[in-house]
Amino acid sequence: MTSTQHTTTRGTVLVVNSGSSSIKYQLVDPVGGEAIASGLVERIGEDVGTIKHTYAGSTTQRDEPIADHGAGLRLVLGLFDEIGPELASAHIVAVGHRVVHGGSDFAGPALVDDDVVRRIDALSPLAPLHNPPNLTGIQVARELLPDVPHVVVFDTAFFHTLPDAAATYAIDQGVATAYGVRRYGFHGTSHQFVSGEVARFLGRRVEDLNQIVLHLGNGASASAVRGGVAVETSMGLTPLEGLVMGTRSGDLDPAVLIHLQRNAGMSVDEIDDLLNRRSGLKGLAGENDFREIHRLVEEGDASARRALDVYIHRLRKYVGAYLAVLGRVDVITFTAGVGENDDIVRALALAGLEPLGIAVDAERNAGRKKQPVVISPDWTPTKVLVLPTNEELAIARQAVATIEAAGLEGTSEETDPAPAAAGHA
Ligand code: ADP
């Protein structure tokens, strides 16, 4: 089952993304793709928390203490009943949970049971900031919505197919195996969704396309997808590897860590904070939002200019590497906050590649894109696209596919077999 598979199962999916002090949620119609309601609980466990619930075009905000995730989710369910849509009539067929790390274990979505919970917990050392809060969200949701199947969708699953040569770090394999040190990849739900939707949009079979997907948000990653199967991606053991991001460094010589520990007396936690939260665009220019970076560049700010240059240089290096990995590239797609909105980044990322059959048409590229659109000129063999990602819809579709496969959905009808992406998830 895949995120691009279309189902006629009637009903909605509540998609939950639980962080350390937040819960993001969306009630999704997996068939039409519509977000019926959405919201965000923030500052859980602090003196005053906030909950924002959006339904039918208006947002309701409440500020009050929210002791823990259980209290947060109870408030969310209360707001559904108070403001709408009433959950009793929303016909929730599944709750879909985003989980960051599925390790080597999970090659696709899974129906939650006690064993799955235990296995996600066991993967916590690989994602200590993400898996434990994801799990808390799953546990409170199971308690509060016990009659609905819960499905976990992993950020790593799409990259389960990475060839061994791409997944392996060249270190002592005894150490690597003992500590699970290999490349897992992240943002997989988005890369899978986008590569599948690209094929639909172009009216092509995903099996026939070689694609590069550039997911450029605050976190950023690139992937090479051959015939719907991921063969390379820029993130590794954690989401720190690869591209320059909003606040993360991306690639650097691993000896930088050793150097800082030995010579700057920095602790492991300080280096973690430096590389994950004080690096990337933020570390280079003091701002992690590209709108600010461009504004500063226009004002002649040298640090912002450098940040843009470093960001683009790294991105182009990955595009070049993936051209070599794939041999032939049919489509390059930009997605996520920067990819969908920033025409300057898109133009610079692929500038001067005409000899390789890659170009961006200035007029087609101009502006923010809310719909899939081709931005390359007609003559290029490689098409360049912008295609908005939708991780919540992808999770909702995978959740429905999972409960259908388990025979849990009574209202399920025929499924549309059209474009199937990777057959593993
Ligand atoms: P996340 O990784 O948090 O999901 P998003 O995919 O929402 O991030 O991307 C957020 C980033 O998108 C912002 O930090 C900003 O750099 C960029 N962005 C959003 N809107 C615009 C815009 N209109 N122009 C340029 N960049 C934008």
Coordinates of C-alpha atoms and ligand atoms in Angstrom, one line a residue:
M1 CA 0.0 0.0 0.0
T2 CA 1.3 3.5 -0.7
S3 CA 0.6 7.1 0.1
T4 CA -0.4 7.6 -3.5
Q5 CA -3.0 4.9 -3.6
H6 CA -6.4 6.2 -3.8
T7 CA -9.2 4.7 -1.8
T8 CA -12.9 5.2 -1.7
T9 CA -13.2 4.3 2.0
R10 CA -15.7 6.7 3.4
G11 CA -14.7 8.5 6.6
T12 CA -12.0 10.7 7.9
V13 CA -8.6 10.2 9.5
L14 CA -7.4 12.2 12.5
V15 CA -3.7 12.8 11.9
V16 CA -1.6 13.5 15.0
N17 CA 2.0 14.7 15.2
S18 CA 3.0 14.8 18.8
G19 CA 6.2 16.7 19.8
S20 CA 7.9 17.2 23.1
S21 CA 5.6 20.1 24.2
S22 CA 3.2 20.3 21.3
I23 CA 0.5 18.3 19.4
K24 CA -0.3 19.2 15.8
Y25 CA -3.4 17.6 14.4
Q26 CA -5.6 17.6 11.3
L27 CA -8.9 15.9 10.4
V28 CA -8.4 14.8 6.8
D29 CA -10.7 13.5 4.2
P30 CA -8.4 10.9 2.6
V31 CA -10.4 10.6 -0.6
G32 CA -10.9 14.3 -1.4
G33 CA -7.7 15.3 0.2
E34 CA -9.4 18.1 2.2
A35 CA -8.3 19.2 5.7
I36 CA -11.6 19.5 7.4
A37 CA -10.2 20.9 10.6
S38 CA -6.7 21.4 12.0
G39 CA -5.0 22.8 15.0
L40 CA -2.0 23.0 17.3
V41 CA -1.5 22.6 21.0
E42 CA 1.6 24.4 22.2
R43 CA 3.6 24.9 25.4
I44 CA 2.3 21.7 27.1
G45 CA 3.6 21.6 30.6
E46 CA 4.4 25.3 30.8
D47 CA 2.5 27.9 33.0
V48 CA 0.2 28.8 30.2
G49 CA -0.4 26.7 27.1
T50 CA -2.1 27.6 23.9
I51 CA -4.5 25.7 21.7
K52 CA -5.6 26.9 18.2
H53 CA -8.3 25.0 16.4
T54 CA -9.3 25.9 12.9
Y55 CA -12.6 24.8 11.4
A56 CA -14.7 26.2 8.5
G57 CA -12.3 29.1 7.9
S58 CA -12.1 30.5 11.4
T59 CA -9.6 29.9 14.2
T60 CA -10.4 29.6 17.9
Q61 CA -7.6 30.2 20.4
R62 CA -7.6 29.2 24.1
D63 CA -4.8 30.0 26.5
E64 CA -4.7 27.9 29.6
P65 CA -2.4 25.6 31.5
I66 CA -2.1 22.3 29.7
A67 CA -0.5 19.9 32.2
D68 CA 0.5 17.1 29.8
H69 CA -0.2 15.5 26.4
G70 CA -3.3 13.8 27.8
A71 CA -4.8 17.1 28.9
G72 CA -3.9 18.6 25.5
L73 CA -5.6 15.9 23.5
R74 CA -8.7 16.0 25.8
L75 CA -8.9 19.8 25.1
V76 CA -8.6 19.1 21.3
L77 CA -11.5 16.6 21.5
G78 CA -13.5 19.0 23.5
L79 CA -13.0 21.7 20.9
F80 CA -14.1 19.4 18.1
D81 CA -17.4 18.9 19.9
E82 CA -17.8 22.6 20.9
I83 CA -16.7 24.3 17.7
G84 CA -16.9 21.4 15.2
P85 CA -16.9 19.2 13.4
E86 CA -18.6 16.9 15.9
L87 CA -16.5 13.8 16.2
A88 CA -19.5 11.6 16.6
S89 CA -20.6 12.5 13.0
A90 CA -17.1 12.9 11.5
H91 CA -16.8 9.1 11.1
I92 CA -13.2 8.8 12.0
V93 CA -12.0 5.5 10.6
A94 CA -8.4 5.7 11.8
V95 CA -6.0 7.9 13.8
G96 CA -2.7 8.3 11.9
H97 CA 0.4 9.1 13.9
R98 CA 3.6 10.5 12.5
V99 CA 6.6 8.8 14.0
V100 CA 10.1 10.1 13.2
H101 CA 12.3 7.0 13.5
G102 CA 11.3 3.5 12.4
G103 CA 14.9 2.3 12.4
S104 CA 15.6 -0.8 10.3
D105 CA 12.5 -2.3 11.7
F106 CA 9.7 -0.6 9.9
A107 CA 9.5 -0.7 6.1
G108 CA 6.0 0.9 6.0
P109 CA 3.1 1.9 8.2
A110 CA 1.9 -0.3 11.0
L111 CA -1.2 -0.9 13.0
V112 CA -0.6 0.1 16.6
D113 CA -0.6 -2.6 19.2
D114 CA 1.4 -3.1 22.3
D115 CA 4.2 -4.8 20.4
V116 CA 4.5 -1.9 18.0
V117 CA 4.6 0.5 20.9
R118 CA 7.4 -1.5 22.5
R119 CA 9.4 -1.5 19.2
I120 CA 9.1 2.3 18.7
D121 CA 10.2 2.8 22.3
A122 CA 13.2 0.5 21.7
L123 CA 14.2 2.9 18.8
S124 CA 14.3 5.9 21.1
P125 CA 18.1 6.0 21.4
L126 CA 18.2 6.8 17.6
A127 CA 15.8 9.7 18.0
P128 CA 15.7 10.7 21.7
L129 CA 14.0 14.1 21.0
H130 CA 11.3 12.7 18.7
N131 CA 10.3 9.1 19.3
P132 CA 9.4 9.5 23.1
P133 CA 7.0 12.4 22.5
N134 CA 5.6 10.6 19.4
L135 CA 4.9 7.6 21.6
T136 CA 3.3 9.8 24.3
G137 CA 0.9 11.1 21.7
I138 CA 0.1 7.5 20.6
Q139 CA -0.5 6.4 24.1
V140 CA -2.9 9.2 25.1
A141 CA -4.7 9.0 21.8
R142 CA -5.2 5.2 22.2
E143 CA -6.7 5.9 25.7
L144 CA -9.0 8.7 24.5
L145 CA -10.0 7.1 21.2
P146 CA -10.0 3.4 22.1
D147 CA -12.5 2.2 19.5
V148 CA -10.6 3.5 16.4
P149 CA -7.6 1.7 14.9
H150 CA -4.4 3.7 15.3
V151 CA -1.7 3.6 12.6
V152 CA 1.9 4.7 12.8
V153 CA 3.6 6.2 9.7
F154 CA 7.3 6.6 9.8
D155 CA 9.5 9.4 8.4
T156 CA 12.1 6.8 7.6
A157 CA 10.0 4.1 6.0
F158 CA 10.3 5.3 2.3
F159 CA 14.1 5.0 2.6
H160 CA 14.0 1.4 3.7
T161 CA 14.9 0.6 0.1
L162 CA 18.2 2.5 0.1
P163 CA 20.9 0.2 -1.4
D164 CA 23.4 -1.0 1.1
A165 CA 26.1 1.1 -0.6
A166 CA 24.0 4.3 0.1
A167 CA 22.9 3.3 3.6
T168 CA 26.3 2.3 5.0
Y169 CA 28.8 4.6 6.7
A170 CA 32.4 3.6 6.1
I171 CA 33.2 3.0 9.8
D172 CA 34.1 -0.1 11.8
Q173 CA 31.1 -2.3 11.1
G174 CA 31.3 -3.9 14.6
V175 CA 30.6 -0.5 16.1
A176 CA 28.1 0.4 13.4
T177 CA 26.0 -2.7 14.0
A178 CA 26.1 -2.5 17.8
Y179 CA 24.7 1.0 17.8
G180 CA 22.5 1.0 14.7
V181 CA 24.8 3.5 12.9
R182 CA 23.7 3.7 9.3
R183 CA 21.8 6.1 7.0
Y184 CA 18.1 5.9 7.5
G185 CA 16.8 9.1 5.8
F186 CA 13.9 11.3 6.9
H187 CA 11.0 13.3 5.4
G188 CA 10.2 10.0 3.7
T189 CA 6.4 10.5 3.8
S190 CA 6.9 13.7 1.9
H191 CA 9.4 12.3 -0.7
Q192 CA 7.1 9.3 -1.3
F193 CA 4.0 11.5 -1.6
V194 CA 5.6 14.0 -3.9
S195 CA 7.2 11.5 -6.2
G196 CA 3.9 9.6 -6.5
E197 CA 1.9 12.8 -7.1
V198 CA 4.5 14.0 -9.7
A199 CA 3.8 10.8 -11.7
R200 CA 0.0 11.4 -11.5
F201 CA 0.3 15.0 -12.5
L202 CA 2.4 14.2 -15.5
G203 CA 0.1 11.3 -16.4
R204 CA 3.1 8.9 -16.2
R205 CA 3.7 5.6 -14.3
V206 CA 5.9 6.2 -11.3
E207 CA 7.8 3.0 -12.3
D208 CA 8.9 4.8 -15.5
L209 CA 10.4 7.9 -13.9
N210 CA 13.7 8.8 -12.4
Q211 CA 13.2 11.7 -10.0
I212 CA 15.1 14.0 -7.8
V213 CA 12.9 15.5 -5.0
L214 CA 14.0 18.6 -3.2
H215 CA 12.1 19.0 0.1
L216 CA 13.2 22.4 1.2
G217 CA 11.5 23.5 4.4
N218 CA 13.0 24.6 7.7
G219 CA 14.4 21.1 7.6
A220 CA 15.6 20.2 4.1
S221 CA 16.4 17.0 2.3
A222 CA 17.0 15.7 -1.2
S223 CA 16.2 12.3 -2.6
A224 CA 16.9 10.2 -5.7
V225 CA 13.9 8.0 -6.6
R226 CA 14.2 5.4 -9.4
G227 CA 10.9 4.0 -10.6
G228 CA 9.2 4.9 -7.3
V229 CA 11.9 3.4 -5.2
A230 CA 14.2 5.6 -3.1
V231 CA 17.9 5.0 -3.9
E232 CA 19.5 7.9 -2.2
T233 CA 18.7 10.7 0.3
S234 CA 20.6 13.4 2.0
M235 CA 19.7 12.8 5.6
G236 CA 21.4 10.0 7.5
L237 CA 21.4 8.5 11.0
T238 CA 19.6 11.6 12.0
P239 CA 18.0 14.6 10.1
L240 CA 21.3 16.5 10.6
E241 CA 23.1 15.2 7.5
G242 CA 23.0 16.7 4.1
L243 CA 21.6 20.1 2.9
V244 CA 22.0 23.4 4.7
M245 CA 18.8 23.9 6.7
G246 CA 17.1 26.7 8.7
T247 CA 19.0 26.0 11.9
R248 CA 20.9 22.7 11.1
S249 CA 24.4 22.6 9.6
G250 CA 23.9 19.6 7.2
D251 CA 27.2 18.0 6.1
L252 CA 30.4 18.8 7.8
D253 CA 33.7 17.1 8.5
P254 CA 33.0 14.8 11.5
A255 CA 36.3 15.9 12.9
V256 CA 34.7 19.3 13.6
L257 CA 33.0 17.7 16.6
I258 CA 36.2 16.2 17.9
H259 CA 38.0 19.5 17.4
L260 CA 35.3 21.5 19.3
Q261 CA 35.2 18.9 22.1
R262 CA 39.0 19.0 22.5
N263 CA 39.7 22.6 21.9
A264 CA 36.6 24.6 22.8
G265 CA 35.7 22.4 25.7
M266 CA 32.2 21.9 24.4
S267 CA 30.1 19.2 25.8
V268 CA 28.1 16.7 23.7
D269 CA 24.9 18.6 24.5
E270 CA 26.5 21.9 23.5
I271 CA 27.6 20.5 20.2
D272 CA 24.2 19.0 19.6
D273 CA 22.6 22.4 20.3
L274 CA 25.2 24.2 18.0
L275 CA 24.7 21.9 15.0
N276 CA 20.9 21.5 15.3
R277 CA 19.7 24.9 16.5
R278 CA 22.4 27.5 16.0
S279 CA 23.7 26.5 12.5
G280 CA 22.4 26.5 9.0
L281 CA 21.0 29.8 7.7
K282 CA 20.5 30.9 11.4
G283 CA 24.2 30.3 12.2
L284 CA 25.4 32.0 9.0
A285 CA 23.1 35.0 8.9
G286 CA 21.2 35.1 12.2
E287 CA 17.9 34.3 10.5
N288 CA 16.4 31.0 9.4
D289 CA 13.5 32.3 7.3
F290 CA 14.3 32.8 3.7
R291 CA 12.0 35.9 3.5
E292 CA 14.3 37.6 6.0
I293 CA 17.5 36.3 4.2
H294 CA 16.3 37.9 0.9
R295 CA 15.4 41.1 2.6
L296 CA 18.9 41.3 4.2
V297 CA 20.6 40.4 0.9
E298 CA 18.7 43.3 -0.8
E299 CA 20.0 45.6 2.0
G300 CA 23.5 44.5 1.1
D301 CA 24.1 42.3 4.2
A302 CA 27.2 40.3 3.6
S303 CA 26.4 37.5 6.0
A304 CA 23.0 36.9 4.4
R305 CA 24.6 36.9 0.9
R306 CA 27.0 34.2 2.2
A307 CA 24.2 32.2 3.8
L308 CA 22.3 32.2 0.5
D309 CA 25.5 31.2 -1.4
V310 CA 26.4 28.4 0.9
Y311 CA 22.8 27.1 0.9
I312 CA 22.7 27.1 -2.9
H313 CA 26.1 25.6 -3.4
R314 CA 25.3 22.6 -1.1
L315 CA 21.9 22.1 -2.9
R316 CA 23.6 22.1 -6.3
K317 CA 26.2 19.6 -5.1
Y318 CA 23.4 17.2 -4.2
V319 CA 21.6 17.7 -7.5
G320 CA 24.8 16.9 -9.3
A321 CA 25.5 13.9 -7.2
Y322 CA 22.0 12.5 -7.8
L323 CA 22.3 13.1 -11.5
A324 CA 25.2 10.7 -11.3
V325 CA 23.4 8.3 -9.0
L326 CA 20.4 8.1 -11.4
G327 CA 22.2 8.4 -14.7
R328 CA 19.0 9.8 -16.3
V329 CA 16.7 12.2 -14.6
D330 CA 13.2 12.8 -15.9
V331 CA 11.9 15.2 -13.2
I332 CA 13.3 17.4 -10.5
T333 CA 10.7 18.7 -8.1
F334 CA 10.8 21.4 -5.5
T335 CA 8.5 21.1 -2.5
A336 CA 7.9 22.3 1.1
G337 CA 8.0 25.9 2.5
V338 CA 11.1 27.1 0.6
G339 CA 10.6 24.9 -2.5
E340 CA 7.0 26.0 -3.0
N341 CA 7.4 29.7 -2.2
D342 CA 10.9 30.8 -3.1
D343 CA 11.4 31.4 -6.8
I344 CA 14.9 32.9 -6.2
V345 CA 16.2 29.6 -4.6
R346 CA 14.6 27.5 -7.3
A347 CA 16.2 29.6 -10.1
L348 CA 19.7 29.6 -8.5
A349 CA 19.6 25.9 -7.6
L350 CA 19.4 24.9 -11.3
A351 CA 21.0 27.9 -13.0
G352 CA 23.5 27.1 -15.8
L353 CA 22.6 23.5 -16.2
E354 CA 21.3 23.8 -19.8
P355 CA 24.1 21.6 -21.1
L356 CA 22.7 18.9 -19.0
G357 CA 19.2 19.4 -20.3
I358 CA 18.0 21.2 -17.2
A359 CA 16.6 24.7 -17.1
V360 CA 14.1 26.9 -15.2
D361 CA 11.8 29.2 -17.2
A362 CA 11.8 32.6 -15.5
E363 CA 8.2 33.4 -16.2
R364 CA 6.9 29.9 -15.3
N365 CA 9.0 29.9 -12.1
A366 CA 7.8 33.4 -10.9
G367 CA 5.9 33.5 -7.6
R368 CA 4.6 31.2 -5.0
K369 CA 3.0 27.9 -6.1
K370 CA -0.1 26.4 -4.5
Q371 CA -0.7 23.9 -7.2
P372 CA 1.6 21.5 -9.1
V373 CA 3.2 23.3 -12.0
V374 CA 6.0 22.7 -14.6
I375 CA 8.6 25.5 -14.4
S376 CA 11.0 24.2 -17.0
P377 CA 10.8 25.3 -20.6
D378 CA 9.3 22.9 -23.1
W379 CA 12.6 21.9 -24.8
T380 CA 14.3 20.3 -21.8
P381 CA 14.4 16.5 -21.5
T382 CA 14.3 16.9 -17.7
K383 CA 11.2 18.5 -16.4
V384 CA 11.4 20.8 -13.4
L385 CA 8.3 21.0 -11.2
V386 CA 6.9 22.6 -8.1
L387 CA 4.5 20.3 -6.3
P388 CA 3.1 21.2 -2.8
T389 CA 3.7 18.5 -0.3
N390 CA 1.0 17.3 2.0
E391 CA 2.3 15.0 4.7
E392 CA -1.0 14.9 6.6
L393 CA -2.9 13.7 3.5
A394 CA -0.1 11.2 2.9
I395 CA -0.4 9.9 6.5
A396 CA -4.2 9.7 6.2
R397 CA -4.0 7.7 3.0
Q398 CA -1.4 5.3 4.4
A399 CA -3.5 4.9 7.6
V400 CA -6.6 4.0 5.5
A401 CA -4.5 1.6 3.3
T402 CA -3.2 -0.1 6.4
I403 CA -6.6 -0.6 8.0
E404 CA -8.0 -1.9 4.7
A405 CA -5.1 -4.3 4.4
A406 CA -5.9 -5.5 7.9
G407 CA -9.5 -5.9 7.0
L408 CA -10.6 -3.4 9.7
E409 CA -12.6 -1.0 7.6
G410 CA -16.2 -2.0 7.1
T411 CA -17.2 0.8 4.7
S412 CA -14.2 0.1 2.4
E413 CA -15.1 -0.2 -1.3
E414 CA -13.0 -0.6 -4.4
T415 CA -9.5 1.0 -4.5
D416 CA -8.1 2.7 -7.5
P417 CA -4.9 0.8 -8.4
A418 CA -3.5 3.7 -10.4
P419 CA 0.0 5.0 -9.8
A420 CA 1.6 2.9 -7.1
A421 CA 4.9 4.2 -5.8
A422 CA 7.4 2.0 -4.0
G423 CA 5.8 -1.3 -3.2
H424 CA 7.2 -1.4 0.3
A425 CA 5.2 1.1 2.2
Ligands
ADP1 P1 9.0 22.8 8.3 O1 10.3 22.1 8.0 O2 9.0 23.5 9.6 O3 7.7 22.0 8.0 P2 8.1 24.5 6.1 O4 8.1 23.5 5.0 O5 6.8 25.1 6.5 O6 9.0 24.1 7.3 O7 9.1 25.7 5.6 C1 9.3 26.8 6.4 C2 10.2 27.8 5.6 O8 9.7 28.1 4.3 C3 10.5 29.1 6.3 O9 11.5 29.0 7.3 C4 10.9 30.0 5.1 O10 12.3 29.9 5.0 C5 10.3 29.3 3.9 N1 9.2 30.2 3.4 C6 7.9 30.2 3.7 N2 7.2 31.1 3.0 C7 8.1 31.6 2.2 C8 8.0 32.7 1.2 N3 6.9 33.3 0.9 N4 9.1 33.0 0.5 C9 10.3 32.4 0.8 N5 10.4 31.4 1.7 C10 9.4 31.1 2.4

